[in-house]
Backbone as ProteinMPNN parsed JSONL, in Angstrom:
{"seq_chain_A": "MKKIAIYDPAMCCSTGVCGPSVNPELLRVATAIEALKKQGADITRFNLSGEPQAFVRNAAISELLKKDADILPVTLVDGEVVKTKEYLTNHEFELYT", "coords_chain_A": {"N_chain_A": [[5.761, -6.831, 19.5], [5.353, -6.62, 16.221], [5.946, -3.864, 13.773], [4.194, -2.924, 11.064], [4.449, -1.274, 7.95], [2.871, -0.092, 5.234], [3.106, 1.001, 1.95], [1.241, 2.501, -0.133], [0.299, 2.824, -3.725], [-0.57, 5.824, -5.544], [-3.744, 6.501, -5.125], [-7.28, 6.936, -4.772], [-8.576, 5.923, -2.411], [-8.173, 3.612, 0.278], [-9.589, 1.475, 0.512], [-10.678, 0.049, -1.54], [-13.391, 0.345, -2.489], [-14.176, 2.544, -3.906], [-14.595, 4.503, -6.725], [-15.588, 3.575, -10.034], [-15.582, 0.651, -10.012], [-15.315, -1.992, -7.746], [-12.389, -2.989, -6.172], [-11.289, -5.92, -5.633], [-8.974, -6.852, -4.523], [-7.845, -4.766, -2.922], [-9.928, -4.414, -1.023], [-9.693, -6.815, 0.21], [-7.15, -6.592, 1.518], [-7.693, -4.238, 3.061], [-9.689, -5.102, 4.812], [-8.348, -7.374, 6.021], [-6.422, -5.908, 7.348], [-7.926, -4.227, 9.098], [-9.035, -6.235, 10.781], [-6.899, -7.246, 11.84], [-5.882, -5.091, 13.333], [-7.687, -4.813, 15.108], [-7.084, -6.901, 16.786], [-4.746, -5.973, 17.898], [-2.598, -5.332, 16.323], [0.186, -3.526, 14.879], [-0.238, -1.665, 12.274], [0.276, 0.449, 9.683], [-0.658, 2.473, 6.971], [0.254, 4.155, 4.039], [-0.554, 6.495, 1.683], [0.378, 7.407, -1.53], [-0.778, 9.602, -2.945], [-1.992, 11.095, -0.925], [-0.251, 11.317, 1.129], [2.568, 12.145, 0.484], [4.908, 13.04, 1.548], [5.567, 11.204, 3.543], [6.728, 9.088, 2.006], [8.94, 10.327, 1.007], [10.27, 10.916, 3.403], [10.905, 8.403, 4.418], [13.623, 6.694, 3.902], [14.388, 4.203, 2.676], [12.211, 3.669, 1.12], [12.079, 6.016, -0.585], [14.47, 5.508, -1.923], [13.793, 3.036, -3.2], [11.931, 3.884, -5.04], [13.344, 5.726, -6.651], [14.778, 3.778, -8.226], [12.887, 2.346, -9.378], [9.821, 3.207, -10.456], [7.442, 1.79, -10.438], [7.189, 0.233, -8.243], [5.452, 0.086, -5.993], [2.663, -1.48, -4.253], [4.789, -1.183, -1.217], [5.945, -3.109, 1.419], [6.893, -2.718, 4.697], [8.41, -4.37, 7.421], [8.918, -3.752, 10.733], [10.829, -1.756, 9.718], [12.255, -2.937, 7.744], [12.249, -3.885, 4.177], [9.808, -6.116, 2.916], [8.234, -7.037, 1.012], [7.62, -6.334, -2.319], [5.672, -4.532, -4.851], [3.245, -5.927, -4.654], [0.75, -6.632, -2.344], [0.812, -8.049, 1.018], [-0.201, -11.628, 1.504], [-3.024, -13.005, 3.113], [-1.971, -14.929, 4.749], [0.718, -14.133, 5.086], [0.297, -11.648, 6.355], [-0.585, -12.762, 8.977], [1.696, -14.068, 9.613], [3.566, -11.815, 10.031], [2.432, -10.437, 12.045]], "CA_chain_A": [[4.957, -6.68, 18.464], [6.075, -5.999, 14.968], [5.381, -2.869, 13.293], [4.122, -3.029, 9.693], [4.189, -0.059, 7.274], [2.52, -0.229, 3.808], [3.405, 2.424, 1.209], [0.399, 2.306, -1.35], [0.372, 3.65, -4.894], [-1.431, 6.717, -5.473], [-5.193, 6.143, -5.188], [-8.375, 7.801, -4.12], [-8.693, 5.444, -1.168], [-7.358, 2.356, 0.481], [-10.729, 0.31, 0.82], [-11.189, -0.584, -2.902], [-14.902, 0.511, -2.8], [-14.423, 3.859, -4.521], [-14.552, 4.59, -8.033], [-16.572, 2.799, -10.81], [-15.786, -0.604, -9.676], [-14.513, -2.434, -6.553], [-10.937, -3.518, -6.394], [-11.302, -6.962, -4.659], [-7.492, -6.92, -3.717], [-7.7, -3.695, -1.894], [-10.863, -4.707, -0.228], [-9.206, -7.966, 0.925], [-6.159, -5.933, 2.359], [-8.312, -3.302, 4.06], [-10.384, -6.008, 5.654], [-7.327, -8.026, 6.804], [-5.784, -5.052, 8.19], [-8.828, -3.71, 10.033], [-9.248, -7.375, 11.579], [-5.553, -7.58, 12.703], [-5.778, -4.078, 14.105], [-8.629, -5.066, 16.301], [-6.328, -7.847, 17.718], [-3.735, -5.105, 18.557], [-1.513, -5.323, 15.377], [0.464, -2.034, 14.507], [-0.176, -1.559, 10.907], [-0.017, 1.769, 9.17], [-0.71, 2.627, 5.388], [0.636, 5.541, 3.588], [-1.061, 6.6, 0.301], [1.169, 8.35, -2.148], [-1.567, 10.864, -3.45], [-2.368, 11.907, -0.021], [0.784, 11.69, 2.187], [3.765, 12.036, -0.301], [5.998, 13.369, 2.372], [5.97, 9.843, 4.128], [7.474, 8.425, 0.884], [10.089, 11.18, 0.772], [11.046, 11.019, 4.696], [11.361, 7.209, 4.447], [14.911, 6.697, 3.023], [14.2, 2.856, 2.083], [11.076, 3.928, 0.09], [12.503, 6.898, -1.419], [15.498, 4.888, -2.812], [13.292, 1.977, -4.089], [11.039, 4.529, -5.983], [14.151, 6.286, -7.541], [15.212, 2.819, -8.994], [11.753, 1.619, -9.943], [8.722, 3.877, -10.056], [6.239, 0.969, -10.343], [7.433, -0.76, -7.081], [4.504, 0.057, -4.969], [2.945, -1.21, -2.897], [5.975, -1.818, -0.626], [5.647, -3.441, 2.79], [8.026, -2.846, 5.603], [8.183, -4.877, 8.817], [10.096, -3.357, 11.591], [11.697, -1.093, 8.923], [12.769, -3.764, 6.59], [11.243, -4.235, 3.127], [9.68, -7.674, 3.035], [7.585, -7.365, -0.067], [7.163, -5.112, -3.0], [4.787, -4.638, -6.104], [2.037, -6.52, -4.374], [0.247, -6.766, -0.887], [0.877, -9.4, 1.807], [-1.366, -12.339, 1.526], [-3.396, -13.086, 4.662], [-1.039, -15.687, 5.567], [1.988, -13.221, 5.533], [-0.063, -10.663, 7.362], [-0.592, -13.415, 10.088], [3.167, -14.312, 9.873], [4.378, -10.866, 10.463], [1.788, -9.641, 13.251]], "C_chain_A": [[5.652, -6.049, 17.154], [5.467, -4.873, 14.428], [5.32, -2.961, 11.696], [3.612, -1.708, 9.17], [3.964, -0.396, 5.869], [2.538, 0.983, 3.171], [2.5, 2.012, -0.111], [0.665, 3.126, -2.619], [-0.751, 4.773, -4.582], [-2.883, 6.325, -5.799], [-6.214, 6.822, -4.508], [-8.678, 7.301, -2.628], [-8.307, 3.985, -0.915], [-8.221, 1.248, 0.635], [-10.937, -0.398, -0.51], [-12.551, -0.387, -3.262], [-15.097, 2.028, -3.309], [-14.29, 3.713, -6.043], [-15.537, 3.813, -8.868], [-16.789, 1.367, -10.624], [-14.842, -0.975, -8.466], [-13.353, -3.26, -6.898], [-10.987, -4.621, -5.36], [-9.975, -7.071, -3.833], [-7.444, -5.863, -2.644], [-8.802, -3.872, -0.773], [-10.498, -5.833, 0.669], [-8.018, -7.246, 2.045], [-6.886, -5.126, 3.259], [-9.107, -4.196, 5.187], [-9.361, -6.83, 6.563], [-6.677, -7.068, 7.823], [-6.54, -4.535, 9.345], [-8.999, -5.079, 11.18], [-8.046, -7.573, 12.455], [-5.537, -6.348, 13.669], [-6.667, -4.186, 15.293], [-7.976, -6.186, 17.375], [-5.01, -7.202, 18.273], [-2.578, -5.02, 17.535], [-1.292, -3.737, 15.153], [0.729, -2.135, 13.342], [-0.531, -0.105, 10.581], [0.053, 1.856, 7.665], [-0.524, 4.104, 5.156], [0.08, 5.493, 2.098], [-0.257, 7.514, -0.386], [0.552, 9.565, -2.675], [-1.826, 11.633, -2.068], [-1.336, 12.128, 1.176], [2.191, 11.356, 1.491], [5.004, 12.135, 0.483], [6.46, 12.012, 3.175], [7.022, 9.009, 3.222], [8.919, 9.026, 1.019], [10.973, 10.943, 2.254], [11.358, 9.497, 4.992], [12.565, 6.768, 3.482], [14.745, 5.278, 2.142], [13.213, 3.224, 0.746], [11.415, 4.909, -0.947], [13.613, 6.329, -2.498], [14.718, 3.829, -3.7], [12.542, 2.699, -5.279], [12.09, 5.356, -7.046], [14.597, 5.162, -8.585], [13.967, 2.124, -9.829], [10.369, 2.348, -9.653], [7.373, 3.058, -9.93], [6.435, -0.274, -9.329], [6.405, -0.966, -5.975], [3.234, -0.939, -5.158], [4.232, -1.874, -2.299], [5.398, -1.978, 0.804], [6.791, -3.504, 3.599], [7.538, -3.512, 6.846], [9.365, -4.557, 9.741], [11.299, -2.729, 10.82], [12.244, -1.804, 7.851], [11.721, -4.146, 5.416], [11.247, -5.833, 3.103], [8.878, -8.052, 1.808], [7.273, -6.079, -1.055], [6.381, -5.495, -4.284], [3.528, -5.541, -6.033], [1.763, -6.504, -2.81], [0.605, -8.194, -0.325], [-0.408, -10.221, 1.49], [-1.646, -12.392, 2.82], [-2.75, -13.763, 5.313], [0.106, -14.959, 5.969], [1.551, -12.193, 6.435], [-0.081, -11.326, 8.856], [0.812, -13.757, 10.504], [3.96, -13.154, 10.695], [3.713, -9.939, 11.522], [2.118, -10.417, 14.527]], "O_chain_A": [[6.404, -5.075, 17.188], [4.251, -4.857, 14.62], [6.381, -3.069, 11.081], [2.668, -1.089, 9.661], [4.867, -0.994, 5.283], [2.057, 1.983, 3.704], [2.967, 1.304, -1.004], [1.302, 4.168, -2.467], [-1.592, 4.716, -3.684], [-3.074, 5.782, -6.888], [-5.84, 7.363, -3.468], [-8.979, 8.102, -1.743], [-8.137, 3.222, -1.866], [-7.755, 0.133, 0.869], [-11.419, -1.529, -0.454], [-12.952, -0.904, -4.304], [-16.153, 2.621, -3.086], [-13.82, 2.662, -6.478], [-16.453, 3.346, -8.192], [-17.844, 0.815, -10.936], [-13.792, -0.377, -8.234], [-13.362, -4.105, -7.794], [-10.734, -4.296, -4.2], [-9.958, -7.346, -2.633], [-7.003, -6.14, -1.529], [-8.542, -3.468, 0.36], [-10.939, -5.848, 1.818], [-8.098, -7.418, 3.262], [-6.645, -5.385, 4.438], [-9.061, -3.881, 6.376], [-9.572, -6.922, 7.772], [-6.437, -7.411, 8.981], [-6.0, -4.385, 10.441], [-9.078, -4.825, 12.382], [-8.129, -7.992, 13.61], [-5.175, -6.574, 14.823], [-6.367, -3.67, 16.37], [-8.319, -6.287, 18.553], [-4.274, -7.841, 19.024], [-1.521, -4.589, 17.994], [-2.174, -2.879, 15.201], [1.812, -2.634, 13.034], [-1.479, 0.473, 11.113], [0.955, 1.203, 7.14], [-0.979, 5.028, 5.831], [0.278, 4.499, 1.398], [-0.142, 8.59, 0.201], [1.266, 10.549, -2.868], [-1.865, 12.861, -2.147], [-1.531, 12.968, 2.055], [2.873, 10.41, 1.887], [6.01, 11.48, 0.211], [7.654, 11.813, 3.4], [7.976, 8.387, 3.689], [9.918, 8.315, 1.124], [12.196, 10.806, 2.226], [12.158, 9.338, 5.914], [12.323, 6.516, 2.302], [14.987, 5.322, 0.935], [13.535, 3.036, -0.428], [11.086, 4.697, -2.115], [13.619, 6.645, -3.688], [15.005, 3.767, -4.895], [12.528, 2.174, -6.392], [11.686, 5.612, -8.18], [14.79, 5.522, -9.747], [14.166, 1.438, -10.831], [9.805, 2.063, -8.597], [6.364, 3.542, -9.417], [6.007, -1.417, -9.489], [6.42, -1.916, -5.192], [2.855, -1.135, -6.313], [4.696, -2.917, -2.76], [4.579, -1.208, 1.304], [7.691, -4.285, 3.288], [6.416, -3.278, 7.297], [10.513, -4.973, 9.586], [12.473, -2.995, 11.078], [12.749, -1.123, 6.959], [10.601, -4.609, 5.633], [12.204, -6.601, 3.214], [8.791, -9.242, 1.508], [6.781, -5.025, -0.653], [6.433, -6.641, -4.731], [2.872, -5.874, -7.02], [2.742, -6.34, -2.083], [0.679, -9.227, -0.989], [-1.489, -9.68, 1.254], [-0.866, -11.985, 3.681], [-2.703, -13.515, 6.518], [0.524, -15.092, 7.119], [2.344, -11.809, 7.295], [0.301, -10.674, 9.828], [1.095, -13.732, 11.701], [4.716, -13.332, 11.65], [4.236, -8.882, 11.877], [1.727, -10.004, 15.619]]}, "name": "protein", "num_of_chains": 1, "seq": "MKKIAIYDPAMCCSTGVCGPSVNPELLRVATAIEALKKQGADITRFNLSGEPQAFVRNAAISELLKKDADILPVTLVDGEVVKTKEYLTNHEFELYT"}
């Protein structure tokens, strides 16, 4: 099984239901991840505001951020960067799990 790691930009929550308005993209991603986890997928998310050390510890993420501060979100599959600046589509989630 592949391991997916998502490095989110700084935000108050990953679900998209906090704040003054719902972010449909974050809601879609959170829903897709939860459904895939129930099927046994290995998916972890890191939020820059809550877990900055995860971004520093991962050399690939750290280097990407040095080159482009607006690169988040970044998705890694088995340690390899597969997508930057936007979340995986539902189809891409299925392909990588």
